[in-house]
CSV table of C-alpha atoms in Angstrom, one decimal:
chain,number,residue,atom,x,y,z
A,24,SER,CA,59.3,-198.4,-45.7
A,25,PRO,CA,58.2,-194.9,-46.8
A,26,ILE,CA,60.2,-193.1,-49.5
A,27,THR,CA,62.8,-190.8,-48.1
A,28,ARG,CA,63.3,-187.2,-49.1
A,29,ASP,CA,66.4,-188.0,-51.1
A,30,GLN,CA,64.6,-190.8,-52.9
A,31,SER,CA,61.8,-188.4,-53.9
A,32,VAL,CA,64.1,-185.8,-55.2
A,33,HIS,CA,65.9,-188.5,-57.3
A,34,ILE,CA,62.6,-189.8,-58.7
A,35,MET,CA,61.4,-186.3,-59.6
A,36,ALA,CA,64.7,-185.5,-61.3
A,37,THR,CA,64.6,-188.7,-63.3
A,38,CYS,CA,61.1,-188.1,-64.5
A,39,ALA,CA,62.0,-184.5,-65.5
A,40,GLN,CA,64.8,-185.8,-67.8
A,41,PRO,CA,63.9,-186.0,-71.6
A,42,VAL,CA,63.5,-189.5,-73.0
A,43,ARG,CA,66.5,-190.2,-75.3
A,44,PRO,CA,65.8,-192.3,-78.4
A,45,SER,CA,67.7,-195.4,-78.9
A,46,PHE,CA,70.7,-195.3,-81.3
A,47,ARG,CA,68.8,-197.1,-84.0
A,48,CYS,CA,65.9,-194.7,-83.8
A,49,ALA,CA,68.1,-191.7,-83.7
A,50,ALA,CA,70.1,-192.9,-86.7
A,51,ALA,CA,67.0,-193.4,-88.7
A,52,TYR,CA,65.6,-190.0,-87.8
A,53,ASN,CA,68.9,-188.3,-88.7
A,54,ALA,CA,69.0,-190.1,-92.0
A,55,ARG,CA,65.6,-188.9,-92.9
A,56,ARG,CA,66.4,-185.4,-91.8
A,57,ALA,CA,69.5,-185.4,-93.9
A,58,ARG,CA,67.3,-186.0,-97.0
A,59,GLY,CA,65.5,-182.7,-96.4
A,60,PHE,CA,62.4,-183.7,-94.4
A,61,PRO,CA,61.2,-186.9,-92.8
A,62,PRO,CA,59.4,-188.9,-95.5
A,63,ALA,CA,57.0,-190.4,-93.0
A,64,ARG,CA,56.0,-187.0,-91.8
A,65,ARG,CA,55.8,-185.7,-95.4
A,66,ARG,CA,53.5,-188.7,-96.4
A,67,CYS,CA,51.4,-188.0,-93.4
A,68,SER,CA,51.0,-184.3,-94.2
A,69,ALA,CA,50.0,-185.2,-97.8
A,70,ALA,CA,47.4,-187.7,-96.7
A,71,MET,CA,46.0,-185.2,-94.1
A,72,ALA,CA,45.8,-182.5,-96.9
A,73,ALA,CA,44.1,-184.9,-99.3
A,74,ALA,CA,41.6,-186.0,-96.6
A,75,ALA,CA,40.9,-182.3,-95.7
A,76,SER,CA,40.3,-181.6,-99.4
A,77,ASP,CA,37.9,-184.5,-99.8
A,78,GLU,CA,36.1,-183.5,-96.6
A,79,GLU,CA,35.7,-179.9,-97.8
A,80,THR,CA,34.5,-181.1,-101.2
A,81,ALA,CA,31.9,-183.4,-99.6
A,82,SER,CA,30.8,-180.6,-97.4
A,83,HIS,CA,30.2,-178.3,-100.4
A,84,SER,CA,28.5,-181.1,-102.2
A,85,ASP,CA,26.1,-181.7,-99.3
A,86,VAL,CA,25.3,-178.0,-99.1
A,87,ASP,CA,24.6,-177.8,-102.8
A,88,ARG,CA,22.4,-180.8,-102.7
A,89,ALA,CA,20.4,-179.5,-99.7
A,90,ASN,CA,20.0,-176.2,-101.5
A,91,LEU,CA,18.7,-177.9,-104.7
A,92,GLU,CA,16.3,-180.0,-102.6
A,93,ALA,CA,15.0,-177.0,-100.8
A,94,ALA,CA,14.4,-175.1,-104.1
A,95,ALA,CA,12.7,-178.1,-105.6
A,96,THR,CA,10.4,-178.5,-102.6
A,97,ALA,CA,9.6,-174.8,-102.7
A,98,ARG,CA,8.7,-175.1,-106.4
A,99,LEU,CA,6.5,-178.1,-105.7
A,100,GLN,CA,4.8,-176.2,-102.9
A,101,ALA,CA,4.0,-173.4,-105.3
A,102,LEU,CA,2.5,-175.9,-107.7
A,103,MET,CA,0.5,-177.7,-105.0
A,104,PRO,CA,-1.2,-174.8,-103.0
A,105,GLY,CA,-3.1,-176.1,-100.0
A,106,HIS,CA,-1.1,-179.3,-99.7
A,107,ASP,CA,2.0,-180.2,-97.8
A,108,ALA,CA,4.9,-180.5,-100.3
A,109,HIS,CA,7.3,-181.7,-97.6
A,110,ALA,CA,5.0,-184.6,-96.7
A,111,MET,CA,4.7,-185.5,-100.4
A,112,VAL,CA,8.5,-185.5,-100.8
A,113,GLU,CA,8.9,-187.7,-97.8
A,114,ARG,CA,6.5,-190.2,-99.2
A,115,CYS,CA,8.0,-190.0,-102.7
A,116,PRO,CA,11.5,-188.5,-102.9
A,117,GLU,CA,11.6,-188.9,-106.7
A,118,LEU,CA,9.3,-185.9,-106.9
A,119,LEU,CA,12.3,-183.7,-106.6
A,120,ASP,CA,13.6,-185.0,-110.0
A,121,VAL,CA,10.3,-184.0,-111.9
A,122,SER,CA,10.7,-180.8,-113.9
A,123,PRO,CA,8.1,-178.1,-113.6
A,124,ARG,CA,7.1,-178.7,-117.2
A,125,ALA,CA,6.6,-182.5,-116.7
A,126,PHE,CA,4.7,-181.8,-113.4
A,127,ALA,CA,2.3,-179.4,-115.2
A,128,THR,CA,1.8,-181.7,-118.1
A,129,ARG,CA,1.0,-184.7,-115.9
A,130,LEU,CA,-1.5,-182.7,-113.9
A,131,MET,CA,-3.2,-181.7,-117.0
A,132,GLN,CA,-3.3,-185.3,-118.1
A,133,LEU,CA,-4.9,-186.3,-114.8
A,134,GLN,CA,-7.4,-183.5,-115.1
A,135,THR,CA,-8.4,-184.8,-118.6
A,136,LEU,CA,-8.7,-188.4,-117.4
A,137,LEU,CA,-10.4,-187.6,-114.1
A,138,PRO,CA,-12.9,-184.8,-115.0
A,139,GLY,CA,-14.7,-183.3,-112.0
A,140,LEU,CA,-12.2,-184.5,-109.5
A,141,ASP,CA,-9.6,-182.2,-107.7
A,142,VAL,CA,-6.5,-183.6,-109.2
A,143,LEU,CA,-4.3,-181.8,-106.7
A,144,ASP,CA,-6.0,-183.8,-104.0
A,145,VAL,CA,-5.4,-187.0,-106.0
A,146,ALA,CA,-1.8,-186.1,-106.6
A,147,ALA,CA,-1.2,-185.2,-103.0
A,148,ALA,CA,-2.7,-188.6,-101.9
A,149,GLN,CA,-0.7,-190.5,-104.5
A,150,PRO,CA,2.4,-188.4,-105.3
A,151,ARG,CA,4.1,-191.2,-107.2
A,152,LEU,CA,1.5,-190.6,-110.0
A,153,LEU,CA,3.4,-187.4,-110.9
A,154,THR,CA,6.7,-189.3,-111.4
A,155,LEU,CA,5.3,-191.6,-114.1
A,156,PRO,CA,6.1,-190.5,-117.6
A,157,ASP,CA,3.3,-192.7,-118.8
A,158,VAL,CA,0.8,-191.6,-116.1
A,159,ALA,CA,-1.9,-191.1,-118.7
A,160,ASP,CA,-1.7,-194.7,-119.8
A,161,VAL,CA,-1.5,-195.9,-116.3
A,162,VAL,CA,-4.6,-194.0,-115.1
A,163,SER,CA,-6.6,-194.8,-118.3
A,164,GLU,CA,-5.9,-198.5,-117.8
A,165,SER,CA,-6.8,-198.5,-114.1
A,166,ILE,CA,-10.1,-196.8,-114.8
A,167,SER,CA,-10.9,-199.4,-117.5
A,168,LYS,CA,-9.9,-202.2,-115.1
A,169,LEU,CA,-12.0,-200.7,-112.3
A,170,GLU,CA,-15.1,-200.7,-114.5
A,171,SER,CA,-14.4,-204.3,-115.5
A,172,LEU,CA,-13.6,-205.7,-112.0
A,173,CYS,CA,-16.6,-204.0,-110.3
A,174,PRO,CA,-19.6,-206.2,-111.1
A,175,GLU,CA,-22.9,-204.5,-111.8
A,176,ASP,CA,-24.8,-206.2,-109.1
A,177,TYR,CA,-22.3,-205.1,-106.5
A,178,CYS,CA,-21.8,-201.3,-107.3
A,179,PRO,CA,-22.9,-198.6,-109.7
A,180,ALA,CA,-20.6,-197.8,-112.7
A,181,ASP,CA,-19.1,-194.7,-110.9
A,182,ALA,CA,-15.4,-195.2,-111.5
A,183,LEU,CA,-14.6,-191.6,-110.8
A,184,GLY,CA,-16.5,-191.7,-107.6
A,185,ILE,CA,-14.6,-194.7,-106.5
A,186,VAL,CA,-11.2,-193.1,-107.5
A,187,GLU,CA,-12.1,-189.9,-105.6
A,188,GLU,CA,-12.6,-192.0,-102.4
A,189,ASN,CA,-9.7,-194.3,-103.0
A,190,PRO,CA,-7.0,-192.7,-105.3
A,191,GLU,CA,-4.6,-195.5,-104.4
A,192,LEU,CA,-6.5,-197.7,-106.8
A,193,LEU,CA,-5.0,-195.9,-109.7
A,194,LEU,CA,-1.7,-197.5,-108.8
A,195,ARG,CA,-2.8,-200.7,-107.2
A,196,LEU,CA,-4.9,-201.9,-110.1
A,197,GLN,CA,-1.7,-202.1,-112.2
A,198,HIS,CA,-1.1,-205.4,-110.4
A,199,PHE,CA,-4.4,-207.0,-111.5
A,200,ASN,CA,-6.0,-208.1,-114.8
A,201,ALA,CA,-9.2,-206.8,-116.1
A,202,ASN,CA,-10.7,-210.3,-116.2
A,203,ASP,CA,-9.6,-211.2,-112.7
A,204,ASP,CA,-12.4,-212.7,-110.5
A,205,PHE,CA,-13.7,-210.0,-108.2
A,206,SER,CA,-14.0,-212.6,-105.3
A,207,ARG,CA,-10.2,-213.3,-105.6
A,208,LEU,CA,-9.1,-209.7,-105.2
A,209,PRO,CA,-7.6,-208.7,-101.9
A,210,MET,CA,-10.4,-207.9,-99.4
A,211,ASP,CA,-9.4,-204.2,-99.0
A,212,VAL,CA,-9.5,-203.8,-102.8
A,213,GLN,CA,-13.0,-205.4,-102.9
A,214,ASN,CA,-14.2,-203.1,-100.2
A,215,MET,CA,-12.9,-200.1,-102.2
A,216,LEU,CA,-14.7,-201.3,-105.3
A,217,VAL,CA,-18.0,-202.1,-103.6
A,218,VAL,CA,-20.0,-199.0,-103.1
A,219,GLY,CA,-23.8,-198.0,-103.1
A,220,GLY,CA,-26.1,-200.9,-102.4
A,221,GLY,CA,-23.3,-203.5,-102.2
A,222,GLY,CA,-21.3,-202.1,-99.4
A,223,GLY,CA,-18.3,-203.8,-97.7
A,224,GLY,CA,-20.6,-206.7,-96.6
A,225,ALA,CA,-21.2,-207.7,-100.2
A,226,GLY,CA,-17.4,-208.2,-100.8
A,227,TRP,CA,-17.2,-210.1,-97.6
A,228,LYS,CA,-20.1,-212.4,-98.5
A,229,SER,CA,-18.6,-213.2,-101.9
A,230,TRP,CA,-15.3,-214.1,-100.2
A,231,GLN,CA,-17.0,-216.1,-97.5
A,232,ASP,CA,-19.1,-218.1,-100.0
A,233,ASP,CA,-16.2,-218.9,-102.3
A,234,ASP,CA,-15.4,-222.6,-102.3
A,235,VAL,CA,-11.7,-222.0,-102.7
A,236,PHE,CA,-11.5,-220.5,-99.2
């Protein structure tokens, strides 16, 4: 049957009454209040304050880090005119840790080892070179390996020309030995090394005629 008017009034009056805590809860609350302040609430307040402090510290730290990264990227852009410093940093975040002095020194070393080449183009293509403290040794060794790995009947002895077209070889050749068999190099490396009269087909022919494959 539908609720009568008196029942509705009673229900509304009951819902409007405050909920009274049980005797045990009230006793515990009064005991905490008698000690000056509820310990549970005090612990909660302290935890909230500590969390807020940590969050504020982390926020400041994030802002500081972002400012430092922006300044380092701007400095890199000034040292690499005509190139996208942001793209370089995306490819190699370690660039942000290179000091301007180290950066300039490594560019000068590259210029000495790669005469006639635009070292800014080389560095933009392979930004990790600028993070290597021993970049002079790495590049010098790679040039030497390149000349040894590239057979005379496949290509002319134009190591710098090959590097200009394929600057990634300066890093990739670290993983090979100077006396490695040309035909056993990865096919893409063979094709980078084979220029002039040889062409990519010469590398393919060598691989195709190899008995191992």
